[in-house]
Short mmCIF file of C-alpha atoms in Angstrom, two decimals:
data_model
loop_
_atom_site.label_atom_id
_atom_site.label_comp_id
_atom_site.label_asym_id
_atom_site.label_seq_id
_atom_site.Cartn_x
_atom_site.Cartn_y
_atom_site.Cartn_z
CA UNK A 1 167.42 75.41 -57.76
CA UNK A 2 165.05 72.74 -58.38
CA UNK A 3 166.11 69.54 -56.87
CA UNK A 4 164.74 66.10 -57.38
CA UNK A 5 164.43 62.71 -55.63
CA UNK A 6 162.90 59.27 -56.03
CA UNK A 7 161.72 57.10 -53.13
CA UNK A 8 159.93 54.34 -52.44
CA UNK A 9 159.00 53.40 -48.58
CA UNK A 10 161.47 51.21 -48.18
CA UNK A 11 164.16 54.30 -48.82
CA UNK A 12 162.29 56.93 -46.95
CA UNK A 13 164.67 56.74 -44.22
CA UNK A 14 167.67 57.02 -46.51
CA UNK A 15 166.24 59.88 -48.51
CA UNK A 16 165.59 61.67 -45.07
CA UNK A 17 169.20 61.19 -44.43
CA UNK A 18 170.42 62.65 -47.94
CA UNK A 19 167.90 65.56 -47.48
CA UNK A 20 169.34 66.66 -44.63
CA UNK A 21 173.03 66.46 -45.71
CA UNK A 22 171.76 68.76 -48.90
CA UNK A 23 169.97 71.23 -46.54
CA UNK A 24 172.73 71.59 -44.10
CA UNK A 25 174.79 72.79 -46.96
CA UNK A 26 172.65 75.15 -48.34
CA UNK A 27 171.40 77.21 -45.37
CA UNK A 28 171.67 80.18 -47.45
CA UNK A 29 169.64 79.18 -50.52
CA UNK A 30 166.13 80.71 -50.24
CA UNK A 31 165.07 79.76 -53.64
CA UNK A 32 165.26 75.94 -53.56
CA UNK A 33 162.42 73.87 -54.22
CA UNK A 34 162.78 69.99 -53.93
CA UNK A 35 160.56 67.51 -55.25
CA UNK A 36 160.10 63.83 -54.02
CA UNK A 37 158.91 61.52 -56.91
CA UNK A 38 157.41 58.88 -54.32
CA UNK A 39 156.03 55.38 -54.52
CA UNK A 40 153.37 54.79 -51.84
CA UNK A 41 155.54 56.47 -48.98
CA UNK A 42 153.34 56.06 -45.68
CA UNK A 43 151.74 59.10 -44.42
CA UNK A 44 154.34 58.55 -41.13
CA UNK A 45 157.19 58.88 -43.25
CA UNK A 46 155.96 61.90 -45.36
CA UNK A 47 155.35 63.48 -42.15
CA UNK A 48 158.84 63.06 -40.74
CA UNK A 49 160.16 64.37 -44.21
CA UNK A 50 157.82 67.33 -43.91
CA UNK A 51 159.34 68.01 -40.77
CA UNK A 52 162.72 68.12 -42.10
CA UNK A 53 161.08 70.78 -44.92
CA UNK A 54 159.86 72.48 -41.85
CA UNK A 55 162.90 72.66 -39.79
CA UNK A 56 164.97 74.23 -42.83
CA UNK A 57 161.95 76.37 -44.04
CA UNK A 58 162.59 74.49 -47.54
CA UNK A 59 159.65 74.31 -50.09
CA UNK A 60 158.89 70.59 -50.65
CA UNK A 61 156.72 68.56 -52.43
CA UNK A 62 155.79 64.94 -52.68
CA UNK A 63 154.73 63.75 -56.51
CA UNK A 64 153.07 60.63 -56.29
CA UNK A 65 153.76 57.87 -59.37
CA UNK A 66 151.72 56.88 -61.72
CA UNK A 67 151.63 53.27 -63.23
CA UNK A 68 155.12 53.52 -64.59
CA UNK A 69 154.58 50.43 -66.72
CA UNK A 70 151.07 51.90 -68.02
CA UNK A 71 153.57 55.24 -69.03
CA UNK A 72 156.03 52.98 -70.64
CA UNK A 73 153.50 50.44 -72.24
CA UNK A 74 154.96 47.38 -71.54
CA UNK A 75 156.13 45.83 -68.08
CA UNK A 76 159.75 46.90 -67.05
CA UNK A 77 162.28 44.66 -65.55
CA UNK A 78 163.47 46.57 -62.92
CA UNK A 79 165.68 43.75 -61.96
CA UNK A 80 167.40 43.97 -58.24
CA UNK A 81 166.34 47.63 -58.16
CA UNK A 82 163.44 49.36 -57.19
CA UNK A 83 160.91 50.18 -59.98
CA UNK A 84 160.84 53.90 -58.49
CA UNK A 85 164.44 54.62 -59.94
CA UNK A 86 162.77 54.53 -63.58
CA UNK A 87 160.67 57.71 -62.58
CA UNK A 88 163.58 60.16 -63.52
CA UNK A 89 162.56 59.22 -66.89
CA UNK A 90 159.05 60.85 -66.70
CA UNK A 91 160.20 64.03 -65.10
CA UNK A 92 159.37 66.03 -67.93
CA UNK A 93 156.04 64.84 -67.63
CA UNK A 94 155.73 64.77 -63.57
CA UNK A 95 157.14 68.00 -62.57
CA UNK A 96 155.60 71.23 -63.39
CA UNK A 97 155.95 73.10 -66.72
CA UNK A 98 157.65 75.79 -65.10
CA UNK A 99 160.22 73.87 -63.87
CA UNK A 100 162.96 73.47 -66.79
CA UNK A 101 166.28 72.84 -64.99
CA UNK A 102 166.65 70.12 -62.30
CA UNK A 103 169.43 68.63 -60.12
CA UNK A 104 168.31 64.99 -60.00
CA UNK A 105 169.92 62.91 -57.13
CA UNK A 106 169.59 59.23 -56.00
CA UNK A 107 168.47 58.67 -52.14
CA UNK A 108 171.78 56.93 -51.22
CA UNK A 109 174.05 59.77 -51.61
CA UNK A 110 175.43 62.43 -48.73
CA UNK A 111 175.98 65.97 -50.19
CA UNK A 112 179.10 67.37 -48.35
CA UNK A 113 179.44 70.41 -50.14
CA UNK A 114 177.21 73.31 -51.79
CA UNK A 115 175.89 72.55 -55.23
CA UNK A 116 175.50 76.02 -56.42
CA UNK A 117 178.46 75.74 -58.84
CA UNK A 118 176.66 72.20 -60.30
CA UNK A 119 173.40 74.20 -60.77
CA UNK A 120 175.11 76.99 -62.66
CA UNK A 121 177.28 74.85 -64.95
CA UNK A 122 176.48 75.83 -68.89
CA UNK A 123 175.61 72.53 -70.67
CA UNK A 124 176.77 74.09 -73.80
CA UNK A 125 174.00 72.74 -75.92
CA UNK A 126 173.72 69.50 -73.84
CA UNK A 127 170.60 68.30 -72.47
CA UNK A 128 172.32 66.50 -69.47
CA UNK A 129 175.62 66.80 -67.00
CA UNK A 130 176.87 63.82 -65.01
CA UNK A 131 179.62 62.06 -64.14
CA UNK A 132 181.73 59.55 -66.24
CA UNK A 133 181.12 56.00 -64.88
CA UNK A 134 184.17 54.04 -65.22
CA UNK A 135 182.78 50.61 -67.77
CA UNK A 136 184.22 49.14 -70.84
CA UNK A 137 183.96 49.36 -74.18
CA UNK A 138 181.93 46.20 -74.04
CA UNK A 139 179.54 47.46 -71.42
CA UNK A 140 178.82 50.49 -73.67
CA UNK A 141 178.04 48.04 -77.00
CA UNK A 142 175.44 46.47 -74.89
CA UNK A 143 173.60 49.68 -74.96
CA UNK A 144 174.44 50.82 -78.47
CA UNK A 145 177.11 52.96 -77.59
CA UNK A 146 180.77 53.40 -79.22
CA UNK A 147 183.64 53.52 -76.88
CA UNK A 148 184.36 57.28 -77.17
CA UNK A 149 180.75 58.24 -76.58
CA UNK A 150 180.25 59.48 -72.60
CA UNK A 151 178.81 57.29 -70.32
CA UNK A 152 177.34 58.50 -66.93
CA UNK A 153 176.47 57.77 -63.62
CA UNK A 154 173.14 58.80 -63.58
CA UNK A 155 172.69 58.86 -59.44
CA UNK A 156 173.49 62.83 -59.75
CA UNK A 157 172.23 64.50 -62.95
CA UNK A 158 171.85 67.81 -63.94
CA UNK A 159 168.93 68.15 -66.94
CA UNK A 160 167.36 70.78 -68.83
CA UNK A 161 164.25 69.60 -68.40
CA UNK A 162 162.87 72.63 -71.14
CA UNK A 163 164.74 70.75 -73.85
CA UNK A 164 163.79 67.11 -72.75
CA UNK A 165 160.50 68.25 -73.10
CA UNK A 166 160.46 70.01 -76.37
CA UNK A 167 162.51 67.28 -77.94
CA UNK A 168 160.50 64.68 -76.72
CA UNK A 169 162.85 62.59 -74.87
CA UNK A 170 160.69 61.14 -72.88
CA UNK A 171 158.90 59.48 -75.78
CA UNK A 172 162.09 58.21 -77.08
CA UNK A 173 162.92 56.84 -73.46
CA UNK A 174 159.74 54.58 -74.16
CA UNK A 175 160.37 53.88 -77.43
CA UNK A 176 163.51 52.39 -76.53
CA UNK A 177 162.24 50.56 -73.60
CA UNK A 178 159.45 49.02 -75.67
CA UNK A 179 162.29 48.22 -78.24
CA UNK A 180 164.31 45.97 -75.51
CA UNK A 181 161.10 44.46 -74.37
CA UNK A 182 161.54 45.81 -70.82
CA UNK A 183 164.63 44.70 -70.26
CA UNK A 184 167.52 47.04 -70.26
CA UNK A 185 171.10 46.46 -69.45
CA UNK A 186 171.64 49.01 -66.36
CA UNK A 187 168.32 49.32 -66.02
CA UNK A 188 167.06 53.25 -66.48
CA UNK A 189 170.79 54.48 -66.33
CA UNK A 190 171.11 52.68 -69.49
CA UNK A 191 168.17 54.36 -70.85
CA UNK A 192 169.36 57.27 -70.52
CA UNK A 193 172.63 56.77 -71.54
CA UNK A 194 171.45 55.57 -74.65
CA UNK A 195 168.80 58.40 -75.56
CA UNK A 196 171.25 61.28 -74.53
CA UNK A 197 174.01 59.65 -76.71
CA UNK A 198 175.88 62.58 -78.01
CA UNK A 199 173.74 64.96 -75.73
CA UNK A 200 175.88 64.79 -72.34
CA UNK A 201 178.48 66.97 -70.48
CA UNK A 202 180.89 65.43 -68.50
CA UNK A 203 181.30 67.20 -65.12
CA UNK A 204 183.79 66.86 -62.28
CA UNK A 205 183.85 64.11 -60.36
CA UNK A 206 183.48 65.48 -57.17
CA UNK A 207 179.75 65.50 -57.52
CA UNK A 208 179.27 61.60 -57.93
CA UNK A 209 181.90 59.85 -55.90
CA UNK A 210 180.12 56.48 -56.32
CA UNK A 211 181.78 53.69 -54.36
CA UNK A 212 184.27 51.91 -57.18
CA UNK A 213 186.05 55.21 -56.72
CA UNK A 214 186.83 54.38 -53.15
CA UNK A 215 186.65 50.57 -53.31
CA UNK A 216 189.43 50.17 -55.90
CA UNK A 217 192.95 52.08 -56.06
CA UNK A 218 192.95 54.20 -59.91
CA UNK A 219 195.22 51.53 -61.49
CA UNK A 220 193.21 48.93 -60.44
CA UNK A 221 190.07 50.46 -61.08
CA UNK A 222 191.35 51.06 -64.65
CA UNK A 223 192.78 47.56 -65.10
CA UNK A 224 189.63 46.24 -63.92
CA UNK A 225 186.85 48.33 -65.62
CA UNK A 226 189.02 49.06 -68.76
CA UNK A 227 187.63 52.21 -70.05
CA UNK A 228 188.43 53.90 -73.23
CA UNK A 229 188.78 57.21 -71.33
CA UNK A 230 188.21 58.34 -67.62
CA UNK A 231 189.58 61.02 -65.74
CA UNK A 232 193.21 61.28 -64.77
CA UNK A 233 194.61 60.01 -61.63
CA UNK A 234 194.97 63.46 -60.36
CA UNK A 235 191.30 64.70 -61.06
CA UNK A 236 189.92 61.76 -58.57
CA UNK A 237 192.21 62.58 -56.49
CA UNK A 238 191.39 66.21 -56.08
CA UNK A 239 187.66 65.17 -56.19
CA UNK A 240 188.16 63.20 -53.22
CA UNK A 241 189.83 66.04 -51.39
CA UNK A 242 186.87 68.64 -52.71
CA UNK A 243 183.83 66.09 -52.35
CA UNK A 244 180.73 67.67 -53.04
CA UNK A 245 178.31 64.11 -53.27
CA UNK A 246 179.36 60.50 -52.13
CA UNK A 247 177.37 58.15 -53.85
CA UNK A 248 176.91 54.44 -51.80
CA UNK A 249 176.52 52.31 -55.28
CA UNK A 250 176.69 48.97 -54.58
CA UNK A 251 179.40 47.22 -54.36
CA UNK A 252 181.31 43.69 -53.66
CA UNK A 253 183.78 45.19 -51.89
CA UNK A 254 182.02 47.35 -49.20
CA UNK A 255 179.09 47.57 -47.24
CA UNK A 256 176.48 50.24 -47.87
CA UNK A 257 175.76 52.67 -44.25
CA UNK A 258 172.33 50.86 -43.96
#
């Protein structure tokens, strides 16, 4: 099982908490390797994170990020997010060639159950699997999607990295960023959903329970976000009862733990 995080030094403590939550629920997994795409994480914070790897006898690697603006060929507008978030678009070239499938996790998550079943989900010819975000057709149109297209929250992503490489999807991401002159709605998540159009498998919501699913009642969420299609109320309730990943996305109705 290959798991990837991305973080800068500001989120080093947050990724440490996420990492512990992951490893606490995978003590029986002997072949897990964790990669941290790091943007200038301090030596002291790296030492703390390495201490976590040692405690859980887990293989872990730091991969320094190159200049992402140079890789993209244009200055990227990360808006209010860290530029580090765009690193997941370049996993194909940053990770070793033998890594052909990954679970990508945002660092603002807590793992509450094993991800082994997620890891083993067949992608059925798709390149990625993710949990559908609850957004309107208008939001989808902003990145060139139809209302019937799947749009996922990319904070938890199962990715066929082998097909990503052979299909040249990193270059497709760069081309889209360039086409939008570095300004993309929903930043790198918008890039991923545009480039992977028609190649995304919608997976169970228990693997990415983002803040809106807790901040709103189901009825108000549908009324407010106006999705073309979404999980049923029963599916969301079951996901909460069997949560695997809680994702602390920003919200105007709740504060993030830190």
